[in-house]
Amino acid sequence: MSADPFKAVYKQANLEAAWRAIEGNGRFSTSATVRSEIDQFRENASGKLRSLAYRLSRERFVFPPAKGLPIPKLRDGKKTGEFRPIVLASVESRIVQRAILNVLTDTEALRPYFESPFSFGGLRKRSETEPSAVPGAIACALQSIGDGATHVVSADITSFFTRIPKSRVINIVEKAVPNARFMALFEQAISVELANMAELRSRQSAFPIGEIGVAQGNSLSPLLGNICLSEFDKLMNEGDCRCVRYIDDILILAPTKRAASARLVKAKRYLSNLGMEFSAQKTSAEPIAIQKQFEFLGIEFANGLLRANSKSRERLITSIEAVFDKSCQGFVEASKSENTLDRGLSLTHTLRKVDGILNGWGKHYRFCNDGRVLEDLDRRVDELIRNYIGRYREMRQKADASRSRSLIGIALLSGIERTPLQWPKKARA
């Protein structure tokens, strides 16, 4: 950590690194507003970062009110009536929060609080060779099974981020970073003020606007959650049981059914003291034998086989169907008007988009070993591609020459806007 952690926040290199992280995440956001804000900041990123550094150095930066987004929770593709209280801050706020995170992550005194061999969410990759994030958590669970675990319990902490006690975390951070200016900025960064309180109405109470809870959407929140549960991780991994944690998802592995049940009781008791509890819907009713199928982090453990769960597999197929359907709808609409087809809906662009979806999904689950599931998904995707190509051919046969080219996504030379030079009149014969 820098000698002055406050100055370390607004160092140009740190702000640039923070911006790259925010830009990378925002580029693939499903929110058009987020993508637009990222594009606007990118237009003069270097100048805006210099301005941000100046205001931070003069202690003039103010976190503007954020926007509360009640994102509906789904179960089996249907709305449950519940929602996730996501807090969307401005681009500048997110950059500063990320810059603070970088400083905290490099603080030696804090490492014992969040560098647990059994915690995998919201942490830096430990090494280039060691698996991290979800693959790391799955590998840790498999190691425990190899070491003799016979039963598991999967659990999920209800509304985890909104239950984190800010004062507890602030006290721990302040002992590690005894710098008044840094701590003032840190406390502002984890406070939540919403600009749309009236619009949220009865839902506003679910957002962490008081002393309890941190914002889901704040890059600092996973780290704060890990600090808060650092003692929990130590307690739960004493003796012959293991507890693998990914933020608020937990998998208890034990040598006997009785030991697994006892460790679950221990976990509930500890979390209760923090004002937290396990979700009844997402927590095992009783320990499950290793030989039976169980899930953790969206992965099905099936007595030797690892695969993405059925919900994830169906979401993949549904997303590809939606891309093909949108393109075909574009074909139909283009045939009824004088306008050419939007290139983003053309055959080549659509197939490229589907290829990107498949590559992203496949890389996310590259550690799974159930090849038969992948082969089955490939067959289903092949069928979708055949149907799409068939619909494309039908529409192309009906289209005139100029429109058929737009359907495939290849430009017409005669359709490209030109600025032709004029032959001098005096030189004409």
Tab-separated table of N, CA and C in Angstrom, residues 182-317:
chain	number	residue	atom	x	y	z
A	182	PHE	N	-8.748	9.190	3.671
A	182	PHE	CA	-9.135	7.979	2.942
A	182	PHE	C	-10.427	7.404	3.507
A	183	MET	N	-10.522	7.335	4.827
A	183	MET	CA	-11.700	6.755	5.447
A	183	MET	C	-12.953	7.584	5.167
A	184	ALA	N	-12.814	8.896	5.115
A	184	ALA	CA	-13.962	9.745	4.787
A	184	ALA	C	-14.457	9.434	3.381
A	185	LEU	N	-13.518	9.276	2.446
A	185	LEU	CA	-13.885	8.950	1.063
A	185	LEU	C	-14.477	7.552	0.982
A	186	PHE	N	-13.892	6.614	1.732
A	186	PHE	CA	-14.382	5.237	1.744
A	186	PHE	C	-15.825	5.174	2.248
A	187	GLU	N	-16.105	5.874	3.341
A	187	GLU	CA	-17.457	5.856	3.899
A	187	GLU	C	-18.463	6.478	2.930
A	188	GLN	N	-18.060	7.529	2.223
A	188	GLN	CA	-18.937	8.118	1.212
A	188	GLN	C	-19.181	7.123	0.073
A	189	ALA	N	-18.138	6.358	-0.283
A	189	ALA	CA	-18.234	5.424	-1.407
A	189	ALA	C	-19.187	4.273	-1.135
A	190	ILE	N	-19.355	3.900	0.149
A	190	ILE	CA	-20.244	2.764	0.444
A	190	ILE	C	-21.607	3.221	0.969
A	191	SER	N	-21.791	4.542	1.071
A	191	SER	CA	-23.107	5.053	1.457
A	191	SER	C	-24.016	5.057	0.235
A	192	VAL	N	-25.300	4.946	0.466
A	192	VAL	CA	-26.258	4.901	-0.640
A	192	VAL	C	-27.284	6.026	-0.502
A	193	GLU	N	-27.309	6.887	-1.509
A	193	GLU	CA	-28.347	7.907	-1.620
A	193	GLU	C	-28.997	7.739	-2.986
A	194	LEU	N	-30.298	7.578	-2.999
A	194	LEU	CA	-31.007	7.307	-4.245
A	194	LEU	C	-31.737	8.546	-4.747
A	195	ALA	N	-31.625	8.773	-6.053
A	195	ALA	CA	-32.275	9.933	-6.668
A	195	ALA	C	-33.744	9.664	-6.954
A	196	ASN	N	-34.135	8.393	-7.010
A	196	ASN	CA	-35.505	8.042	-7.404
A	196	ASN	C	-36.285	7.393	-6.265
A	197	MET	N	-36.113	7.899	-5.051
A	197	MET	CA	-36.798	7.335	-3.883
A	197	MET	C	-38.317	7.342	-4.053
A	198	ALA	N	-38.864	8.451	-4.527
A	198	ALA	CA	-40.324	8.554	-4.681
A	198	ALA	C	-40.835	7.544	-5.694
A	199	GLU	N	-40.059	7.333	-6.742
A	199	GLU	CA	-40.450	6.395	-7.801
A	199	GLU	C	-40.466	4.952	-7.285
A	200	LEU	N	-39.559	4.627	-6.357
A	200	LEU	CA	-39.477	3.269	-5.822
A	200	LEU	C	-40.630	2.937	-4.875
A	201	ARG	N	-41.170	3.971	-4.220
A	201	ARG	CA	-42.309	3.816	-3.304
A	201	ARG	C	-42.032	2.761	-2.235
A	202	SER	N	-42.887	1.740	-2.157
A	202	SER	CA	-42.773	0.760	-1.086
A	202	SER	C	-41.510	-0.095	-1.194
A	203	ARG	N	-40.889	-0.085	-2.365
A	203	ARG	CA	-39.705	-0.911	-2.564
A	203	ARG	C	-38.441	-0.290	-1.983
A	204	GLN	N	-38.495	0.988	-1.638
A	204	GLN	CA	-37.290	1.691	-1.202
A	204	GLN	C	-36.683	1.087	0.053
A	205	SER	N	-37.504	0.449	0.897
A	205	SER	CA	-36.994	-0.127	2.146
A	205	SER	C	-36.043	-1.302	1.899
A	206	ALA	N	-36.098	-1.889	0.703
A	206	ALA	CA	-35.221	-3.022	0.397
A	206	ALA	C	-33.811	-2.567	0.020
A	207	PHE	N	-33.644	-1.275	-0.245
A	207	PHE	CA	-32.342	-0.759	-0.636
A	207	PHE	C	-31.538	-0.352	0.602
A	208	PRO	N	-30.204	-0.533	0.563
A	208	PRO	CA	-29.360	-0.283	1.747
A	208	PRO	C	-29.065	1.201	1.958
A	209	ILE	N	-30.089	1.959	2.312
A	209	ILE	CA	-29.918	3.407	2.465
A	209	ILE	C	-29.613	3.802	3.913
A	210	GLY	N	-29.593	2.821	4.817
A	210	GLY	CA	-29.319	3.112	6.224
A	210	GLY	C	-27.951	2.624	6.658
A	211	GLU	N	-27.839	2.263	7.931
A	211	GLU	CA	-26.564	1.827	8.489
A	211	GLU	C	-26.237	0.377	8.135
A	212	ILE	N	-27.267	-0.387	7.783
A	212	ILE	CA	-27.064	-1.793	7.441
A	212	ILE	C	-27.139	-1.975	5.934
A	213	GLY	N	-26.161	-2.687	5.384
A	213	GLY	CA	-26.203	-3.030	3.978
A	213	GLY	C	-25.299	-2.184	3.111
A	214	VAL	N	-24.799	-2.816	2.044
A	214	VAL	CA	-24.026	-2.123	1.019
A	214	VAL	C	-24.690	-2.382	-0.317
A	215	ALA	N	-24.364	-1.549	-1.288
A	215	ALA	CA	-25.070	-1.598	-2.571
A	215	ALA	C	-24.628	-2.773	-3.432
A	216	GLN	N	-25.597	-3.514	-3.928
A	216	GLN	CA	-25.303	-4.534	-4.920
A	216	GLN	C	-25.145	-3.801	-6.248
A	217	GLY	N	-23.953	-3.845	-6.794
A	217	GLY	CA	-23.625	-3.033	-7.966
A	217	GLY	C	-22.406	-2.177	-7.701
A	218	ASN	N	-22.052	-2.002	-6.429
A	218	ASN	CA	-20.849	-1.280	-6.034
A	218	ASN	C	-19.685	-2.266	-6.061
A	219	SER	N	-18.600	-1.938	-6.768
A	219	SER	CA	-17.474	-2.871	-6.889
A	219	SER	C	-16.808	-3.160	-5.546
A	220	LEU	N	-17.058	-2.327	-4.535
A	220	LEU	CA	-16.502	-2.559	-3.203
A	220	LEU	C	-17.280	-3.625	-2.425
A	221	SER	N	-18.525	-3.853	-2.794
A	221	SER	CA	-19.407	-4.712	-1.993
A	221	SER	C	-18.903	-6.141	-1.812
A	222	PRO	N	-18.436	-6.833	-2.870
A	222	PRO	CA	-17.934	-8.198	-2.647
A	222	PRO	C	-16.772	-8.253	-1.669
A	223	LEU	N	-15.855	-7.270	-1.752
A	223	LEU	CA	-14.740	-7.244	-0.823
A	223	LEU	C	-15.228	-7.036	0.617
A	224	LEU	N	-16.188	-6.136	0.791
A	224	LEU	CA	-16.723	-5.873	2.125
A	224	LEU	C	-17.426	-7.113	2.673
A	225	GLY	N	-18.111	-7.836	1.792
A	225	GLY	CA	-18.756	-9.079	2.210
A	225	GLY	C	-17.741	-10.110	2.671
A	226	ASN	N	-16.615	-10.196	1.954
A	226	ASN	CA	-15.574	-11.143	2.340
A	226	ASN	C	-14.920	-10.757	3.664
A	227	ILE	N	-14.734	-9.449	3.881
A	227	ILE	CA	-14.188	-9.001	5.161
A	227	ILE	C	-15.146	-9.342	6.294
A	228	CYS	N	-16.430	-9.098	6.050
A	228	CYS	CA	-17.454	-9.349	7.060
A	228	CYS	C	-17.506	-10.827	7.455
A	229	LEU	N	-17.304	-11.724	6.472
A	229	LEU	CA	-17.434	-13.165	6.731
A	229	LEU	C	-16.096	-13.873	6.882
A	230	SER	N	-15.033	-13.117	7.104
A	230	SER	CA	-13.715	-13.749	7.232
A	230	SER	C	-13.669	-14.715	8.428
A	231	GLU	N	-14.239	-14.312	9.566
A	231	GLU	CA	-14.268	-15.194	10.744
A	231	GLU	C	-15.189	-16.381	10.509
A	232	PHE	N	-16.265	-16.155	9.771
A	232	PHE	CA	-17.178	-17.246	9.416
A	232	PHE	C	-16.420	-18.316	8.631
A	233	ASP	N	-15.599	-17.888	7.647
A	233	ASP	CA	-14.836	-18.842	6.842
A	233	ASP	C	-13.899	-19.674	7.709
A	234	LYS	N	-13.241	-19.028	8.683
A	234	LYS	CA	-12.322	-19.762	9.562
A	234	LYS	C	-13.080	-20.763	10.429
A	235	LEU	N	-14.170	-20.310	11.030
A	235	LEU	CA	-14.968	-21.155	11.918
A	235	LEU	C	-15.528	-22.368	11.188
A	236	MET	N	-16.024	-22.131	9.973
A	236	MET	CA	-16.689	-23.198	9.230
A	236	MET	C	-15.727	-24.220	8.645
A	237	ASN	N	-14.433	-23.894	8.628
A	237	ASN	CA	-13.460	-24.821	8.056
A	237	ASN	C	-12.548	-25.442	9.113
A	238	GLU	N	-12.964	-25.344	10.372
A	238	GLU	CA	-12.225	-26.028	11.437
A	238	GLU	C	-12.550	-27.526	11.409
A	239	GLY	N	-11.584	-28.333	11.768
A	239	GLY	CA	-11.838	-29.766	11.864
A	239	GLY	C	-11.905	-30.457	10.522
A	240	ASP	N	-12.757	-31.500	10.436
A	240	ASP	CA	-12.782	-32.341	9.232
A	240	ASP	C	-13.852	-31.926	8.225
A	241	CYS	N	-14.525	-30.796	8.430
A	241	CYS	CA	-15.521	-30.306	7.473
A	241	CYS	C	-14.931	-29.172	6.641
A	242	ARG	N	-15.509	-28.965	5.477
A	242	ARG	CA	-15.099	-27.866	4.612
A	242	ARG	C	-16.332	-27.057	4.223
A	243	CYS	N	-16.127	-25.738	4.108
A	243	CYS	CA	-17.203	-24.842	3.685
A	243	CYS	C	-16.657	-23.960	2.576
A	244	VAL	N	-17.080	-24.222	1.351
A	244	VAL	CA	-16.642	-23.443	0.192
A	244	VAL	C	-17.649	-22.319	-0.002
A	245	ARG	N	-17.152	-21.085	-0.085
A	245	ARG	CA	-18.061	-19.931	-0.207
A	245	ARG	C	-17.737	-19.100	-1.442
A	246	TYR	N	-18.786	-18.704	-2.146
A	246	TYR	CA	-18.664	-17.760	-3.267
A	246	TYR	C	-19.656	-16.631	-2.976
A	247	ILE	N	-19.160	-15.568	-2.361
A	247	ILE	CA	-19.972	-14.430	-1.901
A	247	ILE	C	-21.038	-14.931	-0.920
A	248	ASP	N	-22.267	-15.172	-1.409
A	248	ASP	CA	-23.346	-15.605	-0.510
A	248	ASP	C	-23.805	-17.028	-0.778
A	249	ASP	N	-23.134	-17.726	-1.698
A	249	ASP	CA	-23.435	-19.134	-1.980
A	249	ASP	C	-22.455	-20.009	-1.215
A	250	ILE	N	-22.977	-21.010	-0.537
A	250	ILE	CA	-22.164	-21.815	0.369
A	250	ILE	C	-22.384	-23.307	0.100
A	251	LEU	N	-21.280	-24.067	0.161
A	251	LEU	CA	-21.368	-25.519	0.062
A	251	LEU	C	-20.595	-26.119	1.229
A	252	ILE	N	-21.318	-26.825	2.100
A	252	ILE	CA	-20.702	-27.507	3.248
A	252	ILE	C	-20.439	-28.951	2.847
A	253	LEU	N	-19.221	-29.418	3.045
A	253	LEU	CA	-18.848	-30.800	2.750
A	253	LEU	C	-18.349	-31.455	4.024
A	254	ALA	N	-18.868	-32.648	4.322
A	254	ALA	CA	-18.555	-33.290	5.600
A	254	ALA	C	-18.355	-34.789	5.428
A	255	PRO	N	-17.639	-35.415	6.368
A	255	PRO	CA	-17.374	-36.856	6.262
A	255	PRO	C	-18.581	-37.726	6.606
A	256	THR	N	-19.591	-37.141	7.275
A	256	THR	CA	-20.798	-37.893	7.608
A	256	THR	C	-22.019	-36.982	7.473
A	257	LYS	N	-23.179	-37.582	7.387
A	257	LYS	CA	-24.421	-36.815	7.314
A	257	LYS	C	-24.621	-36.014	8.595
A	258	ARG	N	-24.309	-36.645	9.708
A	258	ARG	CA	-24.478	-35.969	10.997
A	258	ARG	C	-23.561	-34.745	11.110
A	259	ALA	N	-22.332	-34.887	10.654
A	259	ALA	CA	-21.378	-33.770	10.710
A	259	ALA	C	-21.838	-32.621	9.823
A	260	ALA	N	-22.411	-32.951	8.671
A	260	ALA	CA	-22.912	-31.913	7.760
A	260	ALA	C	-24.057	-31.144	8.403
A	261	SER	N	-24.959	-31.870	9.072
A	261	SER	CA	-26.087	-31.224	9.747
A	261	SER	C	-25.599	-30.322	10.879
A	262	ALA	N	-24.614	-30.798	11.637
A	262	ALA	CA	-24.087	-30.015	12.755
A	262	ALA	C	-23.403	-28.743	12.252
A	263	ARG	N	-22.699	-28.843	11.138
A	263	ARG	CA	-22.000	-27.674	10.598
A	263	ARG	C	-23.001	-26.649	10.050
A	264	LEU	N	-24.130	-27.117	9.507
A	264	LEU	CA	-25.169	-26.205	9.035
A	264	LEU	C	-25.770	-25.431	10.207
A	265	VAL	N	-26.009	-26.115	11.324
A	265	VAL	CA	-26.525	-25.456	12.526
A	265	VAL	C	-25.537	-24.389	13.004
A	266	LYS	N	-24.270	-24.722	12.962
A	266	LYS	CA	-23.217	-23.794	13.372
A	266	LYS	C	-23.227	-22.547	12.483
A	267	ALA	N	-23.401	-22.750	11.186
A	267	ALA	CA	-23.438	-21.637	10.237
A	267	ALA	C	-24.637	-20.735	10.499
A	268	LYS	N	-25.793	-21.338	10.728
A	268	LYS	CA	-27.002	-20.559	10.988
A	268	LYS	C	-26.843	-19.712	12.246
A	269	ARG	N	-26.236	-20.290	13.266
A	269	ARG	CA	-26.059	-19.579	14.532
A	269	ARG	C	-25.139	-18.364	14.338
A	270	TYR	N	-24.048	-18.548	13.606
A	270	TYR	CA	-23.096	-17.449	13.386
A	270	TYR	C	-23.757	-16.328	12.579
A	271	LEU	N	-24.432	-16.701	11.496
A	271	LEU	CA	-25.063	-15.697	10.640
A	271	LEU	C	-26.172	-14.952	11.371
A	272	SER	N	-26.865	-15.647	12.258
A	272	SER	CA	-27.935	-15.001	13.025
A	272	SER	C	-27.395	-13.841	13.853
A	273	ASN	N	-26.177	-13.994	14.372
A	273	ASN	CA	-25.554	-12.931	15.152
A	273	ASN	C	-25.219	-11.714	14.298
A	274	LEU	N	-25.135	-11.923	12.970
A	274	LEU	CA	-24.880	-10.820	12.039
A	274	LEU	C	-26.175	-10.261	11.455
A	275	GLY	N	-27.307	-10.826	11.884
A	275	GLY	CA	-28.584	-10.398	11.321
A	275	GLY	C	-28.854	-11.002	9.966
A	276	MET	N	-28.216	-12.152	9.680
A	276	MET	CA	-28.375	-12.821	8.385
A	276	MET	C	-29.002	-14.193	8.570
A	277	GLU	N	-29.514	-14.740	7.465
A	277	GLU	CA	-30.116	-16.071	7.503
A	277	GLU	C	-30.031	-16.719	6.127
A	278	PHE	N	-30.185	-18.032	6.099
A	278	PHE	CA	-30.176	-18.756	4.834
A	278	PHE	C	-31.565	-18.704	4.193
A	279	SER	N	-31.576	-18.719	2.866
A	279	SER	CA	-32.825	-18.770	2.117
A	279	SER	C	-33.423	-20.178	2.237
A	280	ALA	N	-34.680	-20.245	2.614
A	280	ALA	CA	-35.340	-21.556	2.762
A	280	ALA	C	-35.455	-22.253	1.414
A	281	GLN	N	-35.683	-21.464	0.335
A	281	GLN	CA	-35.861	-22.052	-0.996
A	281	GLN	C	-34.548	-22.546	-1.596
A	282	LYS	N	-33.427	-21.943	-1.184
A	282	LYS	CA	-32.156	-22.268	-1.827
A	282	LYS	C	-31.200	-23.032	-0.918
A	283	THR	N	-31.710	-23.530	0.181
A	283	THR	CA	-30.864	-24.271	1.120
A	283	THR	C	-31.345	-25.713	1.212
A	284	SER	N	-30.422	-26.658	1.215
A	284	SER	CA	-30.777	-28.075	1.277
A	284	SER	C	-31.609	-28.370	2.524
A	285	ALA	N	-32.684	-29.113	2.332
A	285	ALA	CA	-33.527	-29.487	3.469
A	285	ALA	C	-32.779	-30.407	4.417
A	286	GLU	N	-31.876	-31.222	3.872
A	286	GLU	CA	-31.039	-32.116	4.667
A	286	GLU	C	-29.784	-32.433	3.869
A	287	PRO	N	-28.745	-32.922	4.505
A	287	PRO	CA	-27.511	-33.253	3.780
A	287	PRO	C	-27.776	-34.246	2.649
A	288	ILE	N	-27.041	-34.067	1.564
A	288	ILE	CA	-27.195	-34.906	0.373
A	288	ILE	C	-25.953	-35.777	0.217
A	289	ALA	N	-26.154	-37.050	-0.051
A	289	ALA	CA	-25.023	-37.955	-0.272
A	289	ALA	C	-24.296	-37.566	-1.552
A	290	ILE	N	-22.980	-37.653	-1.549
A	290	ILE	CA	-22.161	-37.255	-2.698
A	290	ILE	C	-22.576	-37.991	-3.969
A	291	GLN	N	-23.022	-39.249	-3.822
A	291	GLN	CA	-23.377	-40.044	-5.000
A	291	GLN	C	-24.641	-39.530	-5.695
A	292	LYS	N	-25.447	-38.745	-4.969
A	292	LYS	CA	-26.668	-38.195	-5.555
A	292	LYS	C	-26.355	-36.850	-6.218
A	293	GLN	N	-27.224	-36.434	-7.118
A	293	GLN	CA	-26.985	-35.174	-7.825
A	293	GLN	C	-27.289	-33.973	-6.931
A	294	PHE	N	-26.410	-32.978	-6.973
A	294	PHE	CA	-26.651	-31.726	-6.260
A	294	PHE	C	-26.063	-30.578	-7.074
A	295	GLU	N	-26.429	-29.356	-6.713
A	295	GLU	CA	-25.981	-28.178	-7.458
A	295	GLU	C	-25.228	-27.202	-6.563
A	296	PHE	N	-24.277	-26.515	-7.190
A	296	PHE	CA	-23.555	-25.427	-6.516
A	296	PHE	C	-23.065	-24.466	-7.591
A	297	LEU	N	-23.419	-23.195	-7.448
A	297	LEU	CA	-23.017	-22.150	-8.400
A	297	LEU	C	-23.450	-22.454	-9.826
A	298	GLY	N	-24.625	-23.040	-9.956
A	298	GLY	CA	-25.156	-23.327	-11.289
A	298	GLY	C	-24.545	-24.547	-11.949
A	299	ILE	N	-23.780	-25.325	-11.182
A	299	ILE	CA	-23.133	-26.527	-11.719
A	299	ILE	C	-23.777	-27.762	-11.096
A	300	GLU	N	-24.125	-28.725	-11.935
A	300	GLU	CA	-24.651	-29.992	-11.466
A	300	GLU	C	-23.499	-30.959	-11.210
A	301	PHE	N	-23.416	-31.467	-9.968
A	301	PHE	CA	-22.480	-32.529	-9.608
A	301	PHE	C	-23.281	-33.823	-9.713
A	302	ALA	N	-22.898	-34.694	-10.636
A	302	ALA	CA	-23.676	-35.913	-10.855
A	302	ALA	C	-22.791	-37.145	-10.760
A	303	ASN	N	-22.277	-37.402	-9.555
A	303	ASN	CA	-21.497	-38.603	-9.268
A	303	ASN	C	-20.402	-38.843	-10.315
A	304	GLY	N	-19.544	-37.872	-10.482
A	304	GLY	CA	-18.431	-37.998	-11.425
A	304	GLY	C	-18.522	-37.042	-12.594
A	305	LEU	N	-19.722	-36.534	-12.863
A	305	LEU	CA	-19.920	-35.631	-13.993
A	305	LEU	C	-20.195	-34.203	-13.503
A	306	LEU	N	-19.645	-33.243	-14.218
A	306	LEU	CA	-19.895	-31.829	-13.947
A	306	LEU	C	-20.484	-31.196	-15.202
A	307	ARG	N	-21.584	-30.469	-15.028
A	307	ARG	CA	-22.213	-29.833	-16.195
A	307	ARG	C	-22.993	-28.606	-15.749
A	308	ALA	N	-23.203	-27.688	-16.687
A	308	ALA	CA	-24.054	-26.539	-16.405
A	308	ALA	C	-25.451	-27.046	-16.100
A	309	ASN	N	-26.131	-26.419	-15.141
A	309	ASN	CA	-27.460	-26.917	-14.784
A	309	ASN	C	-28.463	-26.710	-15.912
A	310	SER	N	-29.596	-27.351	-15.806
A	310	SER	CA	-30.587	-27.341	-16.888
A	310	SER	C	-31.091	-25.935	-17.185
A	311	LYS	N	-31.196	-25.079	-16.154
A	311	LYS	CA	-31.665	-23.710	-16.379
A	311	LYS	C	-30.700	-22.953	-17.275
A	312	SER	N	-29.412	-23.111	-17.025
A	312	SER	CA	-28.414	-22.428	-17.845
A	312	SER	C	-28.430	-22.955	-19.269
A	313	ARG	N	-28.598	-24.256	-19.422
A	313	ARG	CA	-28.633	-24.842	-20.772
A	313	ARG	C	-29.843	-24.338	-21.549
A	314	GLU	N	-30.973	-24.256	-20.878
A	314	GLU	CA	-32.181	-23.775	-21.569
A	314	GLU	C	-32.091	-22.286	-21.883
A	315	ARG	N	-31.449	-21.519	-20.975
A	315	ARG	CA	-31.263	-20.085	-21.252
A	315	ARG	C	-30.391	-19.885	-22.482
A	316	LEU	N	-29.385	-20.750	-22.645
A	316	LEU	CA	-28.529	-20.657	-23.835
A	316	LEU	C	-29.348	-20.843	-25.103
A	317	ILE	N	-30.150	-21.900	-25.141
A	317	ILE	CA	-30.965	-22.177	-26.330
A	317	ILE	C	-31.976	-21.057	-26.565
